[in-house]
Tab-separated table of N, CA and C in Angstrom:
chain	number	residue	atom	x	y	z
A	1	UNK	N	9.792	36.470	33.051
A	1	UNK	CA	10.671	35.543	33.731
A	1	UNK	C	11.973	36.235	34.109
A	2	UNK	N	12.488	35.896	35.272
A	2	UNK	CA	13.802	36.388	35.681
A	2	UNK	C	14.865	35.709	34.824
A	3	UNK	N	15.967	36.391	34.618
A	3	UNK	CA	17.064	35.851	33.817
A	3	UNK	C	18.317	35.755	34.668
A	4	UNK	N	18.916	34.561	34.702
A	4	UNK	CA	20.195	34.343	35.373
A	4	UNK	C	21.279	34.382	34.315
A	5	UNK	N	22.258	35.255	34.516
A	5	UNK	CA	23.340	35.450	33.562
A	5	UNK	C	24.651	35.101	34.259
A	6	UNK	N	25.347	34.114	33.731
A	6	UNK	CA	26.607	33.658	34.306
A	6	UNK	C	27.755	34.212	33.465
A	7	UNK	N	28.761	34.744	34.129
A	7	UNK	CA	29.877	35.344	33.406
A	7	UNK	C	30.737	34.281	32.736
A	8	UNK	N	31.476	34.668	31.705
A	8	UNK	CA	32.308	33.708	30.965
A	8	UNK	C	33.353	32.995	31.820
A	9	UNK	N	33.787	33.605	32.936
A	9	UNK	CA	34.770	32.934	33.788
A	9	UNK	C	34.260	31.583	34.265
A	10	UNK	N	32.978	31.489	34.576
A	10	UNK	CA	32.412	30.214	35.027
A	10	UNK	C	32.403	29.187	33.908
A	11	UNK	N	32.293	29.635	32.673
A	11	UNK	CA	32.265	28.712	31.530
A	11	UNK	C	33.595	27.983	31.360
A	12	UNK	N	34.664	28.519	31.945
A	12	UNK	CA	35.945	27.805	31.883
A	12	UNK	C	35.887	26.507	32.674
A	13	UNK	N	35.010	26.441	33.659
A	13	UNK	CA	34.938	25.283	34.540
A	13	UNK	C	33.770	24.354	34.232
A	14	UNK	N	32.653	24.917	33.813
A	14	UNK	CA	31.463	24.112	33.535
A	14	UNK	C	30.491	24.933	32.693
A	15	UNK	N	29.604	24.253	32.012
A	15	UNK	CA	28.616	24.953	31.188
A	15	UNK	C	27.736	25.827	32.082
A	16	UNK	N	27.576	27.069	31.697
A	16	UNK	CA	26.774	28.003	32.482
A	16	UNK	C	26.031	28.949	31.544
A	17	UNK	N	25.082	28.411	30.791
A	17	UNK	CA	24.344	29.276	29.866
A	17	UNK	C	23.362	30.180	30.607
A	18	UNK	N	22.933	31.229	29.946
A	18	UNK	CA	21.897	32.098	30.493
A	18	UNK	C	20.626	31.279	30.672
A	19	UNK	N	19.920	31.504	31.783
A	19	UNK	CA	18.723	30.720	32.087
A	19	UNK	C	17.584	31.663	32.444
A	20	UNK	N	16.424	31.410	31.879
A	20	UNK	CA	15.206	32.123	32.260
A	20	UNK	C	14.437	31.254	33.242
A	21	UNK	N	13.904	31.877	34.293
A	21	UNK	CA	13.206	31.123	35.328
A	21	UNK	C	12.024	31.919	35.860
A	22	UNK	N	11.010	31.203	36.294
A	22	UNK	CA	9.870	31.861	36.929
A	22	UNK	C	9.983	31.799	38.453
A	23	UNK	N	11.181	31.510	38.957
A	23	UNK	CA	11.431	31.425	40.398
A	23	UNK	C	11.142	32.765	41.073
A	24	UNK	N	10.696	32.689	42.320
A	24	UNK	CA	10.369	33.894	43.077
A	24	UNK	C	11.488	34.340	44.014
A	25	UNK	N	12.490	33.462	44.234
A	25	UNK	CA	13.632	33.816	45.079
A	25	UNK	C	14.926	33.443	44.372
A	26	UNK	N	16.012	34.031	44.851
A	26	UNK	CA	17.317	33.736	44.275
A	26	UNK	C	17.644	32.255	44.405
A	27	UNK	N	17.432	31.672	45.588
A	27	UNK	CA	17.769	30.256	45.765
A	27	UNK	C	16.978	29.386	44.789
A	28	UNK	N	15.701	29.662	44.617
A	28	UNK	CA	14.888	28.882	43.677
A	28	UNK	C	15.400	29.062	42.251
A	29	UNK	N	15.827	30.260	41.909
A	29	UNK	CA	16.400	30.491	40.587
A	29	UNK	C	17.686	29.717	40.388
A	30	UNK	N	18.527	29.704	41.421
A	30	UNK	CA	19.765	28.926	41.337
A	30	UNK	C	19.462	27.442	41.214
A	31	UNK	N	18.448	26.963	41.919
A	31	UNK	CA	18.073	25.547	41.815
A	31	UNK	C	17.665	25.197	40.384
A	32	UNK	N	17.026	26.127	39.692
A	32	UNK	CA	16.693	25.915	38.283
A	32	UNK	C	17.972	25.710	37.472
A	33	UNK	N	18.971	26.544	37.734
A	33	UNK	CA	20.254	26.412	37.028
A	33	UNK	C	20.937	25.100	37.387
A	34	UNK	N	20.873	24.700	38.657
A	34	UNK	CA	21.520	23.462	39.091
A	34	UNK	C	20.845	22.236	38.487
A	35	UNK	N	19.543	22.306	38.269
A	35	UNK	CA	18.865	21.160	37.648
A	35	UNK	C	19.296	21.014	36.192
A	36	UNK	N	19.635	22.130	35.547
A	36	UNK	CA	20.127	22.076	34.170
A	36	UNK	C	21.585	21.626	34.124
A	37	UNK	N	22.363	21.977	35.145
A	37	UNK	CA	23.775	21.594	35.211
A	37	UNK	C	24.172	21.388	36.673
A	38	UNK	N	24.076	20.156	37.172
A	38	UNK	CA	24.387	19.881	38.579
A	38	UNK	C	25.809	20.278	38.995
A	39	UNK	N	26.772	20.255	38.079
A	39	UNK	CA	28.154	20.626	38.429
A	39	UNK	C	28.269	22.092	38.846
A	40	UNK	N	27.363	22.910	38.371
A	40	UNK	CA	27.396	24.335	38.685
A	40	UNK	C	27.239	24.579	40.188
A	41	UNK	N	26.482	23.720	40.871
A	41	UNK	CA	26.241	23.871	42.310
A	41	UNK	C	27.567	23.952	43.088
A	42	UNK	N	28.490	23.051	42.796
A	42	UNK	CA	29.758	23.002	43.535
A	42	UNK	C	30.612	24.249	43.303
A	43	UNK	N	30.449	24.909	42.186
A	43	UNK	CA	31.217	26.126	41.919
A	43	UNK	C	30.633	27.341	42.641
A	44	UNK	N	29.327	27.292	42.913
A	44	UNK	CA	28.674	28.451	43.513
A	44	UNK	C	28.421	28.313	45.007
A	45	UNK	N	28.077	27.101	45.461
A	45	UNK	CA	27.698	26.892	46.857
A	45	UNK	C	28.680	25.972	47.567
A	46	UNK	N	28.844	26.195	48.867
A	46	UNK	CA	29.694	25.303	49.655
A	46	UNK	C	28.875	24.106	50.147
A	47	UNK	N	29.475	23.288	51.001
A	47	UNK	CA	28.834	22.061	51.468
A	47	UNK	C	27.592	22.329	52.315
A	48	UNK	N	27.480	23.519	52.902
A	48	UNK	CA	26.304	23.883	53.697
A	48	UNK	C	25.230	24.588	52.866
A	49	UNK	N	25.470	24.750	51.583
A	49	UNK	CA	24.500	25.411	50.718
A	49	UNK	C	24.596	26.923	50.724
A	50	UNK	N	25.685	27.458	51.275
A	50	UNK	CA	25.906	28.906	51.303
A	50	UNK	C	26.736	29.321	50.090
A	51	UNK	N	26.542	30.539	49.668
A	51	UNK	CA	27.308	31.068	48.544
A	51	UNK	C	28.788	31.107	48.908
A	52	UNK	N	29.615	30.607	48.017
A	52	UNK	CA	31.059	30.609	48.269
A	52	UNK	C	31.567	32.052	48.325
A	53	UNK	N	32.618	32.297	49.116
A	53	UNK	CA	33.143	33.663	49.257
A	53	UNK	C	33.670	34.254	47.950
A	54	UNK	N	34.070	33.407	47.014
A	54	UNK	CA	34.627	33.909	45.757
A	54	UNK	C	33.565	34.097	44.675
A	55	UNK	N	32.292	34.069	45.068
A	55	UNK	CA	31.197	34.260	44.115
A	55	UNK	C	30.421	35.508	44.520
A	56	UNK	N	30.114	36.335	43.546
A	56	UNK	CA	29.297	37.526	43.774
A	56	UNK	C	28.049	37.431	42.906
A	57	UNK	N	26.927	37.854	43.470
A	57	UNK	CA	25.667	37.857	42.726
A	57	UNK	C	25.042	39.239	42.848
A	58	UNK	N	24.562	39.737	41.723
A	58	UNK	CA	23.871	41.017	41.666
A	58	UNK	C	22.476	40.787	41.096
A	59	UNK	N	21.477	41.333	41.757
A	59	UNK	CA	20.106	41.294	41.247
A	59	UNK	C	19.735	42.716	40.879
A	60	UNK	N	19.468	42.928	39.617
A	60	UNK	CA	19.118	44.257	39.110
A	60	UNK	C	20.135	45.312	39.565
A	61	UNK	N	21.418	44.934	39.509
A	61	UNK	CA	22.490	45.860	39.832
A	61	UNK	C	22.814	46.004	41.306
A	62	UNK	N	22.088	45.297	42.167
A	62	UNK	CA	22.329	45.387	43.614
A	62	UNK	C	22.993	44.113	44.114
A	63	UNK	N	24.014	44.284	44.941
A	63	UNK	CA	24.754	43.154	45.485
A	63	UNK	C	23.886	42.340	46.434
A	64	UNK	N	23.940	41.023	46.295
A	64	UNK	CA	23.280	40.126	47.243
A	64	UNK	C	24.213	39.989	48.437
A	65	UNK	N	23.757	40.417	49.595
A	65	UNK	CA	24.607	40.409	50.788
A	65	UNK	C	24.376	39.177	51.661
A	66	UNK	N	23.201	38.588	51.597
A	66	UNK	CA	22.908	37.393	52.391
A	66	UNK	C	23.382	36.178	51.610
A	67	UNK	N	24.509	35.626	52.010
A	67	UNK	CA	25.088	34.477	51.313
A	67	UNK	C	24.638	33.154	51.911
A	68	UNK	N	23.746	33.200	52.894
A	68	UNK	CA	23.295	31.987	53.566
A	68	UNK	C	21.905	31.583	53.084
A	69	UNK	N	20.914	32.430	53.315
A	69	UNK	CA	19.537	32.068	52.942
A	69	UNK	C	19.296	32.178	51.435
A	70	UNK	N	19.930	33.161	50.810
A	70	UNK	CA	19.745	33.398	49.371
A	70	UNK	C	18.266	33.544	49.024
A	71	UNK	N	17.540	34.236	49.901
A	71	UNK	CA	16.100	34.367	49.714
A	71	UNK	C	15.689	35.716	49.124
A	72	UNK	N	16.629	36.406	48.508
A	72	UNK	CA	16.307	37.685	47.869
A	72	UNK	C	15.216	37.460	46.827
A	73	UNK	N	14.220	38.335	46.800
A	73	UNK	CA	13.117	38.140	45.853
A	73	UNK	C	13.516	38.442	44.415
A	74	UNK	N	12.910	37.701	43.509
A	74	UNK	CA	13.060	37.937	42.071
A	74	UNK	C	11.712	38.353	41.513
A	75	UNK	N	11.745	39.197	40.500
A	75	UNK	CA	10.526	39.558	39.784
A	75	UNK	C	10.612	38.992	38.375
A	76	UNK	N	9.548	39.132	37.648
A	76	UNK	CA	9.524	38.636	36.271
A	76	UNK	C	10.545	39.352	35.394
A	77	UNK	N	10.999	40.514	35.822
A	77	UNK	CA	11.932	41.303	35.012
A	77	UNK	C	13.342	41.353	35.598
A	78	UNK	N	13.593	40.580	36.653
A	78	UNK	CA	14.907	40.612	37.306
A	78	UNK	C	16.003	40.085	36.396
A	79	UNK	N	17.149	40.738	36.483
A	79	UNK	CA	18.379	40.278	35.830
A	79	UNK	C	19.350	39.926	36.945
A	80	UNK	N	19.754	38.667	36.993
A	80	UNK	CA	20.640	38.168	38.037
A	80	UNK	C	21.987	37.861	37.396
A	81	UNK	N	23.020	38.577	37.815
A	81	UNK	CA	24.369	38.348	37.295
A	81	UNK	C	25.163	37.572	38.338
A	82	UNK	N	25.716	36.448	37.914
A	82	UNK	CA	26.501	35.583	38.794
A	82	UNK	C	27.933	35.588	38.279
A	83	UNK	N	28.877	35.952	39.151
A	83	UNK	CA	30.262	36.020	38.713
A	83	UNK	C	31.210	35.617	39.828
A	84	UNK	N	32.410	35.273	39.434
A	84	UNK	CA	33.448	34.998	40.408
A	84	UNK	C	34.034	36.325	40.842
A	85	UNK	N	34.072	36.527	42.157
A	85	UNK	CA	34.632	37.762	42.693
A	85	UNK	C	36.143	37.763	42.491
A	86	UNK	N	36.694	38.936	42.270
A	86	UNK	CA	38.143	39.060	42.123
A	86	UNK	C	38.806	38.840	43.470
A	87	UNK	N	39.901	38.133	43.453
A	87	UNK	CA	40.655	37.914	44.684
A	87	UNK	C	42.132	37.851	44.335
A	88	UNK	N	42.929	37.865	45.332
A	88	UNK	CA	44.367	37.793	45.093
A	88	UNK	C	45.066	39.016	45.649
A	89	UNK	N	46.342	39.118	45.339
A	89	UNK	CA	47.081	40.233	45.911
A	89	UNK	C	47.973	40.896	44.917
């Protein structure tokens, strides 16, 4: 099963425990997390269902660049790290 790992910064706003999923795509994996905690959706996705600009996702150490479809494939051994991107000046 793929594992979704949410950084502690997200835990300041809502529960975001590590989740194991048999999803085949990133979006399906995120939907698994959203079904466990619906509030998490608003922190990660905008009103159109796209990844918010202040969120970064890495699958097996590689940056997810498509913030719209979120159709990057997952394998049974994928590690998905979800974090808030650094911003500011």
